[in-house]
Coordinates of C-alpha atoms in Angstrom, one line a residue:
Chain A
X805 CA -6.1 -17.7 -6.0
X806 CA -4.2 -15.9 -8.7
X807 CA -4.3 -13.5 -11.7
X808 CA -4.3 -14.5 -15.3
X809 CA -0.9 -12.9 -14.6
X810 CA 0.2 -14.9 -11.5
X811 CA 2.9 -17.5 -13.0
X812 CA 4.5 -14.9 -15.0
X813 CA 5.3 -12.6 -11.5
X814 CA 6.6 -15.9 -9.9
X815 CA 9.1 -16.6 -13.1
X816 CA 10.4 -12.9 -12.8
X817 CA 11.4 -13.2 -8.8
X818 CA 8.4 -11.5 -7.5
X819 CA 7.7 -11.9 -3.6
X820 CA 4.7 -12.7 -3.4
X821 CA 2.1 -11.7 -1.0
X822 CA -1.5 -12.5 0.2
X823 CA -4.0 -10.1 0.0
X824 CA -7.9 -10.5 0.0
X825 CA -7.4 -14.2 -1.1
X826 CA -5.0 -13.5 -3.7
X827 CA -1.6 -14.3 -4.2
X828 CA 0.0 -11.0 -5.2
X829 CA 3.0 -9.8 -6.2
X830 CA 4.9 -7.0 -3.3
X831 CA 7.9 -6.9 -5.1
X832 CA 10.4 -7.8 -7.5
X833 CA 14.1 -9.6 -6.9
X834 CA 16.4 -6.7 -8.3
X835 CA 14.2 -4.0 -8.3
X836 CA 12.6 -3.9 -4.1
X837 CA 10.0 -1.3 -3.3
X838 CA 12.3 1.7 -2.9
X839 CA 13.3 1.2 -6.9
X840 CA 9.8 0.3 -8.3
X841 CA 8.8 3.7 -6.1
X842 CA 11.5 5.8 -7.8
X843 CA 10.2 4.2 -11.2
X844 CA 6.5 5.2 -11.1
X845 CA 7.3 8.6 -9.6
X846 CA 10.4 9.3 -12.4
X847 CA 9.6 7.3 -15.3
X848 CA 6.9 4.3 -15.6
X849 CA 5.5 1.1 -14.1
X850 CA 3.0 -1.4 -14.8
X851 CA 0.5 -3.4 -11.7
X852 CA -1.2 -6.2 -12.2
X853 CA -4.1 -5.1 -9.7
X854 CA -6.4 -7.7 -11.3
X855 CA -7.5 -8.6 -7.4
X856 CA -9.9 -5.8 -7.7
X857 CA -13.1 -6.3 -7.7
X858 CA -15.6 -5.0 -11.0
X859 CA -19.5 -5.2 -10.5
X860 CA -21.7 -4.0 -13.3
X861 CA -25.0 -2.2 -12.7
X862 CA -27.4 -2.3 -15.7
X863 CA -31.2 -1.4 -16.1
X864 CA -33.6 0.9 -17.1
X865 CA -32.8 3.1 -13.6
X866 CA -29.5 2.1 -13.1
X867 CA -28.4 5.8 -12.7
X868 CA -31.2 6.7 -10.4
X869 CA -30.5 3.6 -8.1
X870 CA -27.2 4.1 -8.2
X871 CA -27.7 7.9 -7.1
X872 CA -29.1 6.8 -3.7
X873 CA -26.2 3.4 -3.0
X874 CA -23.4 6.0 -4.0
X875 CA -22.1 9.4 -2.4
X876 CA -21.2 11.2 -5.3
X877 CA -24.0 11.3 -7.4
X878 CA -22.6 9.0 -10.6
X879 CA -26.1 10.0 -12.7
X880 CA -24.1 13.3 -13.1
X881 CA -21.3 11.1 -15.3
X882 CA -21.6 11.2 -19.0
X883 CA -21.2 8.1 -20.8
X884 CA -16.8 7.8 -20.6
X885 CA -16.9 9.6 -17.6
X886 CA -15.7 8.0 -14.4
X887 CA -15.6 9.7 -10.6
X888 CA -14.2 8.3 -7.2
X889 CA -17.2 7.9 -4.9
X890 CA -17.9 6.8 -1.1
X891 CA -20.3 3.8 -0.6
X892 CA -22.0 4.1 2.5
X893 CA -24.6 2.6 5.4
X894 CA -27.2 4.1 7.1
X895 CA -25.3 5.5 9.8
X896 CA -22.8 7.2 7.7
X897 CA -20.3 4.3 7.7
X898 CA -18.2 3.6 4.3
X899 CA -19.1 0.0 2.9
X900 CA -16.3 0.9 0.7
X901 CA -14.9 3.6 -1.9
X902 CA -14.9 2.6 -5.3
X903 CA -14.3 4.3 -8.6
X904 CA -18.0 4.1 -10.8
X905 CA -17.3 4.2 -14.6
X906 CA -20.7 5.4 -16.7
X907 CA -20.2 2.7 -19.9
X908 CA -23.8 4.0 -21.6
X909 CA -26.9 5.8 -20.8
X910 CA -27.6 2.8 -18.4
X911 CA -24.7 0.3 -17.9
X912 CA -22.1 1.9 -15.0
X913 CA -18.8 -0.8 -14.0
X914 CA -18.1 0.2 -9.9
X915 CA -14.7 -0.9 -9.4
X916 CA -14.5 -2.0 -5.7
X917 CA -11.9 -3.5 -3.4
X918 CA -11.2 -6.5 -3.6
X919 CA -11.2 -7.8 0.1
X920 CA -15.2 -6.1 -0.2
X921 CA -16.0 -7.4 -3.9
X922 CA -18.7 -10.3 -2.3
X923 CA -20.3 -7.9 1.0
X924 CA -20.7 -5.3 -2.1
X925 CA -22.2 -7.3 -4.4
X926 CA -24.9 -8.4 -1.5
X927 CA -25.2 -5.1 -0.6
X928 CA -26.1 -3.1 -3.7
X929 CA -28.3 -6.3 -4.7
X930 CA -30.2 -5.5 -1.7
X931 CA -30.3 -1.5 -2.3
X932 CA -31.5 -2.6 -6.2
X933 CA -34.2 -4.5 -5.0
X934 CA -35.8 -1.0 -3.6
X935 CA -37.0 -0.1 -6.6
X936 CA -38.4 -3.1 -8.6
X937 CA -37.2 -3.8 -11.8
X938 CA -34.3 -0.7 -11.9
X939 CA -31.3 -2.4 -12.6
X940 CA -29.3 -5.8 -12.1
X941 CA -26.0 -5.8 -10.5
X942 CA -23.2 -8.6 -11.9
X943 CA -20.0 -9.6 -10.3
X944 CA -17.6 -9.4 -13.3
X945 CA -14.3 -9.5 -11.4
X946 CA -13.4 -13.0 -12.3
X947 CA -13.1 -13.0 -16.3
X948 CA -11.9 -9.5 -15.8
X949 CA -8.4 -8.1 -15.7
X950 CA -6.5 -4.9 -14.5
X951 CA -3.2 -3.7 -15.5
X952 CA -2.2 -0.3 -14.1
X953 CA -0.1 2.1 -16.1
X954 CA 2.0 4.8 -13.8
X955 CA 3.9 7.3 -14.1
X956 CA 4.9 10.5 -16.0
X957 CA 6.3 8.8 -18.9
X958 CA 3.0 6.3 -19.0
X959 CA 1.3 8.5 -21.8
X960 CA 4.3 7.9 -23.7
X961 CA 4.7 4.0 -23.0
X962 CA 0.9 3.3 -24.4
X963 CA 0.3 6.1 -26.8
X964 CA 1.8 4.0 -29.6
X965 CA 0.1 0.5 -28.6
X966 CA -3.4 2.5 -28.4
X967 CA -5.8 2.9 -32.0
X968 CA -7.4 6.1 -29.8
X969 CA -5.8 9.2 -28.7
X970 CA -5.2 8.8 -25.6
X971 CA -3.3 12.6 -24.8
X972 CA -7.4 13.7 -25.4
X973 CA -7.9 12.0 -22.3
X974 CA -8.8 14.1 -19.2
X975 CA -8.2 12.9 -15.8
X976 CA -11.0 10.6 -15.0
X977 CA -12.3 10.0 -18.7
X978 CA -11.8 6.9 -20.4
X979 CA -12.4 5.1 -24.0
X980 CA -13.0 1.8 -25.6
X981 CA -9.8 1.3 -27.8
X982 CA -7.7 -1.9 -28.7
X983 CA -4.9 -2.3 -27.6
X984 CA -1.9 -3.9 -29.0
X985 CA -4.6 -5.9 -31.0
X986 CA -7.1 -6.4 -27.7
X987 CA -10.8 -4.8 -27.0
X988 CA -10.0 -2.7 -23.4
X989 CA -11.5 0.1 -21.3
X990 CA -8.5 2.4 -21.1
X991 CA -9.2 5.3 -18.3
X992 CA -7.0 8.4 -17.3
X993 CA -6.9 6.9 -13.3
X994 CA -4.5 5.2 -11.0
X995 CA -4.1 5.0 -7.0
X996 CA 0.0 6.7 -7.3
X997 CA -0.2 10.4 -7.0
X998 CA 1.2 9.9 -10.6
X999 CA 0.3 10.7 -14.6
X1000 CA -1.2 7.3 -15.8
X1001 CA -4.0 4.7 -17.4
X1002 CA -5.8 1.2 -15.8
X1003 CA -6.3 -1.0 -18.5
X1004 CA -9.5 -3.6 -17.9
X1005 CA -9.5 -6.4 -20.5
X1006 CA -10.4 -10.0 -20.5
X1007 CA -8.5 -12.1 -18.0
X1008 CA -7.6 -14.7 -20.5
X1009 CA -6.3 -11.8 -22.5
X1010 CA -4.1 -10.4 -19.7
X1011 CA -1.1 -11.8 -20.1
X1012 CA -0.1 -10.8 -24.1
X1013 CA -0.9 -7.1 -23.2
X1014 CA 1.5 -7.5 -20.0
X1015 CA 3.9 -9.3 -22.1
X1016 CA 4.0 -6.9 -25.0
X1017 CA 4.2 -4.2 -22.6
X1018 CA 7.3 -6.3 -20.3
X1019 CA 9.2 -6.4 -24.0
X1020 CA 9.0 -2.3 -24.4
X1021 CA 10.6 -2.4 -21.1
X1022 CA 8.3 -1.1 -18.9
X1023 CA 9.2 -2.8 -15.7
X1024 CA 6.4 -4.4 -13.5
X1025 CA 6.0 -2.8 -10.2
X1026 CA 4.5 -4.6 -6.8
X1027 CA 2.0 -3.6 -4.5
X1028 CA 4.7 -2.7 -1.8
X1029 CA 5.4 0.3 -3.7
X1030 CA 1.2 0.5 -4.6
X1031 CA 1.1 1.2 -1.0
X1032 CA 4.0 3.5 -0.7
X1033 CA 2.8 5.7 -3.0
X1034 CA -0.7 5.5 -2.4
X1035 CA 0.1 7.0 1.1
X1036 CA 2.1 9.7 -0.2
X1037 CA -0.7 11.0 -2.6
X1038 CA -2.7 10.4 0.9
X1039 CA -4.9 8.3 -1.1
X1040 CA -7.2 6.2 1.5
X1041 CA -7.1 2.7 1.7
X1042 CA -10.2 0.9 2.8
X1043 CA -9.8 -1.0 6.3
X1044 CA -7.2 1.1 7.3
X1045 CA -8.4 4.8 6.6
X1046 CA -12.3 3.8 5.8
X1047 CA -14.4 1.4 7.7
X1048 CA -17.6 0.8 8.6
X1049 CA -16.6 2.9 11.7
X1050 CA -15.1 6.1 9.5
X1051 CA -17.1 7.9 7.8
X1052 CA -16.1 10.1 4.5
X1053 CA -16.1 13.6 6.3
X1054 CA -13.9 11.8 9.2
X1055 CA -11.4 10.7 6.2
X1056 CA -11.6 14.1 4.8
X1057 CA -13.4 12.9 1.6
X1058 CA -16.2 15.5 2.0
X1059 CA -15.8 16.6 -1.9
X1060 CA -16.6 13.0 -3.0
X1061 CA -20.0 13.4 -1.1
X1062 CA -23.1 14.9 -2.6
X1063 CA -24.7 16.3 0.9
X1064 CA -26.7 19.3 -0.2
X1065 CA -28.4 20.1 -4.3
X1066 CA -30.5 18.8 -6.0
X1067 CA -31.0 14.8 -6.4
X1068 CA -28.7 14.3 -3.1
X1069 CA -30.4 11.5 -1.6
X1070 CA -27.8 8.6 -1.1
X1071 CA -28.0 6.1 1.7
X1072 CA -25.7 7.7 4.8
X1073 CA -26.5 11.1 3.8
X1074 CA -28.9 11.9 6.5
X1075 CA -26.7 10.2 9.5
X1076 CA -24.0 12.7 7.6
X1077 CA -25.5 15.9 7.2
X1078 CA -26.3 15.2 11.4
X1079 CA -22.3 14.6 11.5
X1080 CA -21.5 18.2 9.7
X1081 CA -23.8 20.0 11.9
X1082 CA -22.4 18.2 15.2
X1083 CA -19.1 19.1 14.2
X1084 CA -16.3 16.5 13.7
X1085 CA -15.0 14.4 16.3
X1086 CA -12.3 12.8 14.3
X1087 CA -10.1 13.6 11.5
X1088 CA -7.8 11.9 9.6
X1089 CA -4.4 13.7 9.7
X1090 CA -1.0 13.4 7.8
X1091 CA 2.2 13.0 10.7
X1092 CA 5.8 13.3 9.5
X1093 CA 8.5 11.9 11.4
X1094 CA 12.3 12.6 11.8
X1095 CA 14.5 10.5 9.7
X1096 CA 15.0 6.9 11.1
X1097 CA 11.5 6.6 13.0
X1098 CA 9.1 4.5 10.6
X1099 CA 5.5 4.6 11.8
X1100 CA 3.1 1.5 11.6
X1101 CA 0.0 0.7 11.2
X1102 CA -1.6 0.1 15.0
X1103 CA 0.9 2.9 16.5
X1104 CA -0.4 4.5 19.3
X1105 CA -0.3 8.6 18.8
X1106 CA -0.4 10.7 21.5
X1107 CA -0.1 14.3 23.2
X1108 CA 1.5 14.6 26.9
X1109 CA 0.6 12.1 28.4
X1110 CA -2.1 11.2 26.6
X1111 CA -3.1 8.5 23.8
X1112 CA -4.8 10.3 21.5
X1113 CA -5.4 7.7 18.7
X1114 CA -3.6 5.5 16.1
X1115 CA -2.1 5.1 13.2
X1116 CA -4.4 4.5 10.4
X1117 CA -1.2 4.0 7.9
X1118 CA 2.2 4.3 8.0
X1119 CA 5.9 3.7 6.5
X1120 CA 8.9 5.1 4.7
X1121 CA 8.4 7.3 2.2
X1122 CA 11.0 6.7 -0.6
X1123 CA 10.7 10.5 -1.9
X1124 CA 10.5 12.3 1.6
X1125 CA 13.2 9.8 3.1
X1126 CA 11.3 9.8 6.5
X1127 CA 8.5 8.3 8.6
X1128 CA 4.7 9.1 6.8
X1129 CA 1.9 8.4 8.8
X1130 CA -1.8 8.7 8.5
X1131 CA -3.6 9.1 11.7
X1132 CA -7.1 9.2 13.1
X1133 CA -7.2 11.8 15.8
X1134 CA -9.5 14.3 18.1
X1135 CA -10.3 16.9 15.8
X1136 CA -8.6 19.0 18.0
X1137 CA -5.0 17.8 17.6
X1138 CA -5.3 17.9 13.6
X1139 CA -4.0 21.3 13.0
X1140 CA -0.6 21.4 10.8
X1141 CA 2.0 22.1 13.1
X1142 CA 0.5 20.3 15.9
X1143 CA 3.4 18.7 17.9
X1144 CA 2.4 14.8 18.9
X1145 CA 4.5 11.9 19.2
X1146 CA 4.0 8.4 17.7
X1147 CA 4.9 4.8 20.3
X1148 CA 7.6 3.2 18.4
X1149 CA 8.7 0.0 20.0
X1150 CA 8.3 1.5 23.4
X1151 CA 9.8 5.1 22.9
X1152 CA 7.5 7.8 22.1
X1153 CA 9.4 9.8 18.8
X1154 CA 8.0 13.4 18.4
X1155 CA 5.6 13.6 15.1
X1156 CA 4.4 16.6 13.9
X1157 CA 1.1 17.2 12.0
X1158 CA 1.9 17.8 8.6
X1159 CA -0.6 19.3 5.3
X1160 CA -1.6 16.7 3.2
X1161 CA -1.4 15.2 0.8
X1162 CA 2.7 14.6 1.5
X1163 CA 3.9 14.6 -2.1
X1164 CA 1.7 16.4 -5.1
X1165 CA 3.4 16.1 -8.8
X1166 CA 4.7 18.8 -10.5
Chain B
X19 CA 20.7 -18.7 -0.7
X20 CA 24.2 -17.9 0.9
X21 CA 25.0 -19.1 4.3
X22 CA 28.6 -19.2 4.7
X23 CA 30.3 -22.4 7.1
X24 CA 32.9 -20.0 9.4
X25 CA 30.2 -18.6 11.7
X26 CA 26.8 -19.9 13.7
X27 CA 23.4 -19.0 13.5
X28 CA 20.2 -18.4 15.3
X29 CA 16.5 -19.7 14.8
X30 CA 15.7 -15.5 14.5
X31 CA 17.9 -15.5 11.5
X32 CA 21.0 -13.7 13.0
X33 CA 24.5 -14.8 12.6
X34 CA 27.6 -14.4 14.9
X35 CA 31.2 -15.0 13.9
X36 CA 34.6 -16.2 16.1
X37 CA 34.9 -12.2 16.4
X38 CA 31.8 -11.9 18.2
X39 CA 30.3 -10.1 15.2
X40 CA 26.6 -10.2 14.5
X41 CA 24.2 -9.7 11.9
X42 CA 21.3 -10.7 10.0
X43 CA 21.7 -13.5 7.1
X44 CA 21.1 -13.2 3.7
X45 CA 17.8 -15.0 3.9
X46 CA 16.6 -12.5 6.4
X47 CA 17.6 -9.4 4.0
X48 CA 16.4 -10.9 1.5
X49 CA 12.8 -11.6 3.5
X50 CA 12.9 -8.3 4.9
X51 CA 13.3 -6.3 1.8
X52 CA 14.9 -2.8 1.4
X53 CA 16.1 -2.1 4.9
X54 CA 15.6 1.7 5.4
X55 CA 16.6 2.5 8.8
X56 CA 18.5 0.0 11.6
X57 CA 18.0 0.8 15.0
X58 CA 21.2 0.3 17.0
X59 CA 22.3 -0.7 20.6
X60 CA 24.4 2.1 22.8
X61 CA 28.3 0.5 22.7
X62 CA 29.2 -0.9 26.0
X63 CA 25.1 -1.1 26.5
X64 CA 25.2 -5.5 28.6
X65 CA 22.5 -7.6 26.7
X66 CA 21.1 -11.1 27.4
X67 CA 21.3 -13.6 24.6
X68 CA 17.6 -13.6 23.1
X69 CA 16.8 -10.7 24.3
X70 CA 15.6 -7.4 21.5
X71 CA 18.6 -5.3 21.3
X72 CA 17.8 -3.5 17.8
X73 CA 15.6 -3.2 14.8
X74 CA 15.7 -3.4 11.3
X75 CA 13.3 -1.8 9.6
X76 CA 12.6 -2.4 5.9
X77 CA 9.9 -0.3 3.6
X78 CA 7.3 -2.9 4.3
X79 CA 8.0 -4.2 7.5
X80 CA 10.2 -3.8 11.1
X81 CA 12.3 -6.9 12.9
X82 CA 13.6 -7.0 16.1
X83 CA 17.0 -7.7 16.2
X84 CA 17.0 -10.6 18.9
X85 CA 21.1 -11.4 20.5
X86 CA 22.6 -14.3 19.9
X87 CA 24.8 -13.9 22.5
X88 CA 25.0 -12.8 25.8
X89 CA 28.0 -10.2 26.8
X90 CA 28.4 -6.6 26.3
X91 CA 28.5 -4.4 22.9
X92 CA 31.9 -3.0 21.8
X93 CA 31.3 -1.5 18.8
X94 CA 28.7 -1.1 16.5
X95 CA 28.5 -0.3 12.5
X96 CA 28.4 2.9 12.0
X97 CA 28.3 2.6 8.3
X98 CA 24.6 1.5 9.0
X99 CA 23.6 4.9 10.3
X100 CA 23.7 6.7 6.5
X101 CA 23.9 3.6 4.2
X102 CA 21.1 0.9 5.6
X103 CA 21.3 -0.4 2.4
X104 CA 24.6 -2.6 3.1
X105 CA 22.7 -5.0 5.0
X106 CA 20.6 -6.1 1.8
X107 CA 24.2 -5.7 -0.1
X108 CA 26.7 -7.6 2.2
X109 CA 25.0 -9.4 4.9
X110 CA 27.5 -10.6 6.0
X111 CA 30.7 -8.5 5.3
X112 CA 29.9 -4.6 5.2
X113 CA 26.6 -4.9 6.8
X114 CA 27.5 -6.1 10.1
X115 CA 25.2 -4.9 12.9
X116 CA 27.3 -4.7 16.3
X117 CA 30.3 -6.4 17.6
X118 CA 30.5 -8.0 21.4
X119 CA 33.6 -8.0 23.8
X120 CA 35.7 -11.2 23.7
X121 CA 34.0 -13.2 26.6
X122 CA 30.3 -13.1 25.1
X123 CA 28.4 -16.6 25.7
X124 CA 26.4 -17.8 22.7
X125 CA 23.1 -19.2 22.9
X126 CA 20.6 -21.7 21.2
X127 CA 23.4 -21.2 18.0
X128 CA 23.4 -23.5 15.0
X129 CA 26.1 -24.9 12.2
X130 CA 25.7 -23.5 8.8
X131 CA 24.5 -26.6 7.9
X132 CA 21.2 -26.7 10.9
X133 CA 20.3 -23.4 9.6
X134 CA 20.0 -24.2 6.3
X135 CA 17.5 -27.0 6.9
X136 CA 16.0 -25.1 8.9
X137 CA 15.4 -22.7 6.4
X138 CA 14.5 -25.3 3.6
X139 CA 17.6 -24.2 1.5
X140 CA 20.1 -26.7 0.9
X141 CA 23.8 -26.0 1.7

């Protein structure tokens, strides 16, 4: 499969990459990861990160329903309010993280991951049908289109092309506007660490905003730099730092779940609030390595002589200049400072436990 | 894709000249992306042709670097160590990897011209 977007990436030398069924782009000839990095994090970039998945919930108690599949309470949203939230099982599991936009009083879009869009749909069809006749869930990810706008000059890039004022915007928030001429949801988010906007259109719509936006010269950015920034900002990434086997509070996303007030209810929250008490096995830690040794994901981490766990994510970072690595460890060993060491090809390279996030803008 | 005719190549996408001079081609660069970091052998360090005797390691991804030759390493590039970037610049000039004593005995190597079909370019 492709994006509305997909020919255009493969005229303009990207490398292209599979993910979740997609053909996307990781980079692009001339430019390479570390140069599409320095772009979002100095100046601006553009994704096509139309993979992702959008499902709409709509009904009379969509908010309610929604309240009790989702972590973070998204009933609290006001209509053009948006919040990142934890989708989770019984057992306290994540099903998946997701970003839930509040459209009106009873229309929310959850935009989910792509490789999860179909095991999401099923499951929030299954957690509607608890309460008959609440709300109806629709997989819109299909006719629908993302194009990410990052960096600290991205304000700047769309301001002009937008009939809204989109400076107003707070982190988070988002409008109905057109832009350059076409109907979009324009919202205040991204998945950089960066300033920026994600533009959902129409897919068959796609490509004259992209190509409007290619002629101002904002340069289009892969998702090998996505990644590389994502995990600077320590921003998790599902199947590697969530699964079905990591829960939130082990991924250290405890202020995106609703545990305690009123109306806390979701699905997990039980299995969760058991998990606080207990105390934490396993966290997620950051590890920075000395210059030359590039962690992977799969690493083994250790202490002594003893493997400890593994890495979660890892790779260069193209601000720090070294080794990144997230890593989930025995509580224990999660303290900043901690000294561990990281298996790379055989050799075990010293890694020190580091705060997190690893980069924070200015 | 440039794969010049004065040296041979191996199936692992490495080359080695008449010097005994070895690196990765452009093909592989170009494959591997931004190379970050190369991993090199200790000079007068005896390896067996095919056998892992260094890394490349590129923002997205790591390669072994697999000898083309067996023999032992005289001298290795330096350069590398603060400017990894020459391997995506010059693979084949400037971003050569190590260098083996006269003597070294190739193995498994191919023209110019094998490699090429055997990496679907045309020479």
């Amino acid at each position: 499969m492709q994006t509305a977007i997909g020919d255009w990436h493969r005229e303009h030398g990207a490398r292209m990459t599979e993910f979740a069924g997609y053909d996307m782009p990781l980079f692009y000839q001339g430019q390479g990861i570390l140069e599409e990095h320095r772009l979002v994090r100095e100046a601006v970039g553009m994704f096509d990160v139309s993979h992702m998945g959008e499902l709409l919930v709509r009904g009379p108690k969509a908010a309610e329903i929604l309240d009790i599949v989702l972590s973070n309470q998204p009933s609290r949203l006001l209509p053009g309010q948006a919040i990142y939230s934890l989708m989770c099982a019984h057992d306290g599991g994540t099903v998946d993280d997701l970003v839930v936009y509040r459209k009106a009083q009873n229309t929310f879009l959850l935009v989910v991951n792509a490789a999860n869009r179909s095991s999401d749909f099923s499951w929030i069809k299954a957690q509607l049908a608890a309460i008959p006749d609440s709300a109806k869930v629709e997989d819109v990810s299909l006719e629908t289109a993302l194009i990410a706008v990052q960096g600290p000059r991205a304000l700047q890039v769309l301001a002009p092309l937008v009939d809204q004022d989109l400076a107003m915007l707070a982190s988070f928030q988002f409008v109905n506007a057109s832009i350059a001429g076409i109907p979009a949801m324009i919202s205040r988010t991204g998945y950089t660490g960066e300033d920026g906007f994600e533009v959902y259109l129409k897919a068959a719509e796609a490509m004259t905003l992209w190509g409007r936006l290619h002629q101002l010269g904002v340069p289009a950015v892969g998702l090998g730099a996505r990644d590389s920034l994502r995990l600077e900002a320590r921003l998790a990434l599902y199947g590697h730092e969530l699964s079905r086997t990591i829960s939130p509070l082990e991924a250290g996303l405890t202020r995106f779940v609703r545990l305690e007030g009123k109306g806390a209810s979701f699905i997990g929250r039980q299995a969760l609030l058991r998990q606080r008490e207990r105390g934490l096995d396993f966290r997620l830690a950051g590890l920075m390595l000395p210059a030359g040794a590039i962690p992977r994901h799969g690493y083994r981490v250790g202490h002594g002589t003893v493997t400890i766990g593994d890495v979660t994510s890892g790779g260069f970072s193209p601000t720090l200049k070294q080794g990144l690595a997230l890593a989930l460890l025995p509580t224990d060993y999660t303290r900043p400072g901690t000294e561990l060491w990281v298996m790379i090809r055989g050799k075990r390279v010293a890694a020190r436990v580091a705060a997190t996030p690893f980069y924070r803008r200015k | 894709m440039n794969i010049p005719s004065d040296r041979q190549y191996t199936a692992e996408h490495e080359w080695i000249d008449a010097q005994g001079r070895v690196g990765i081609t452009d093909y592989a660069q170009d494959a591997l992306g931004d190379v970050v970091f190369v991993e090199l052998p200790q000079v007068g360090l005896r390896v067996k042709a095919g056998e892992a005797f260094g890394a490349v390691e590129s923002v997205k991804s790591v390669s072994d670097l697999f000898s083309p030759a067996s023999g032992v390493v005289a001298a290795v590039n330096q350069k590398l160590v603060d400017q990894p970037e020459l391997i995506n610049q010059d693979p084949y000039g400037e971003g050569w990897i190590v260098k083996f004593e006269n003597g070294w005995q190739g193995q498994d190597l191919m023209s110019h011209s094998e490699y090429g079909r055997q990496i679907g370019g045309t020479v």
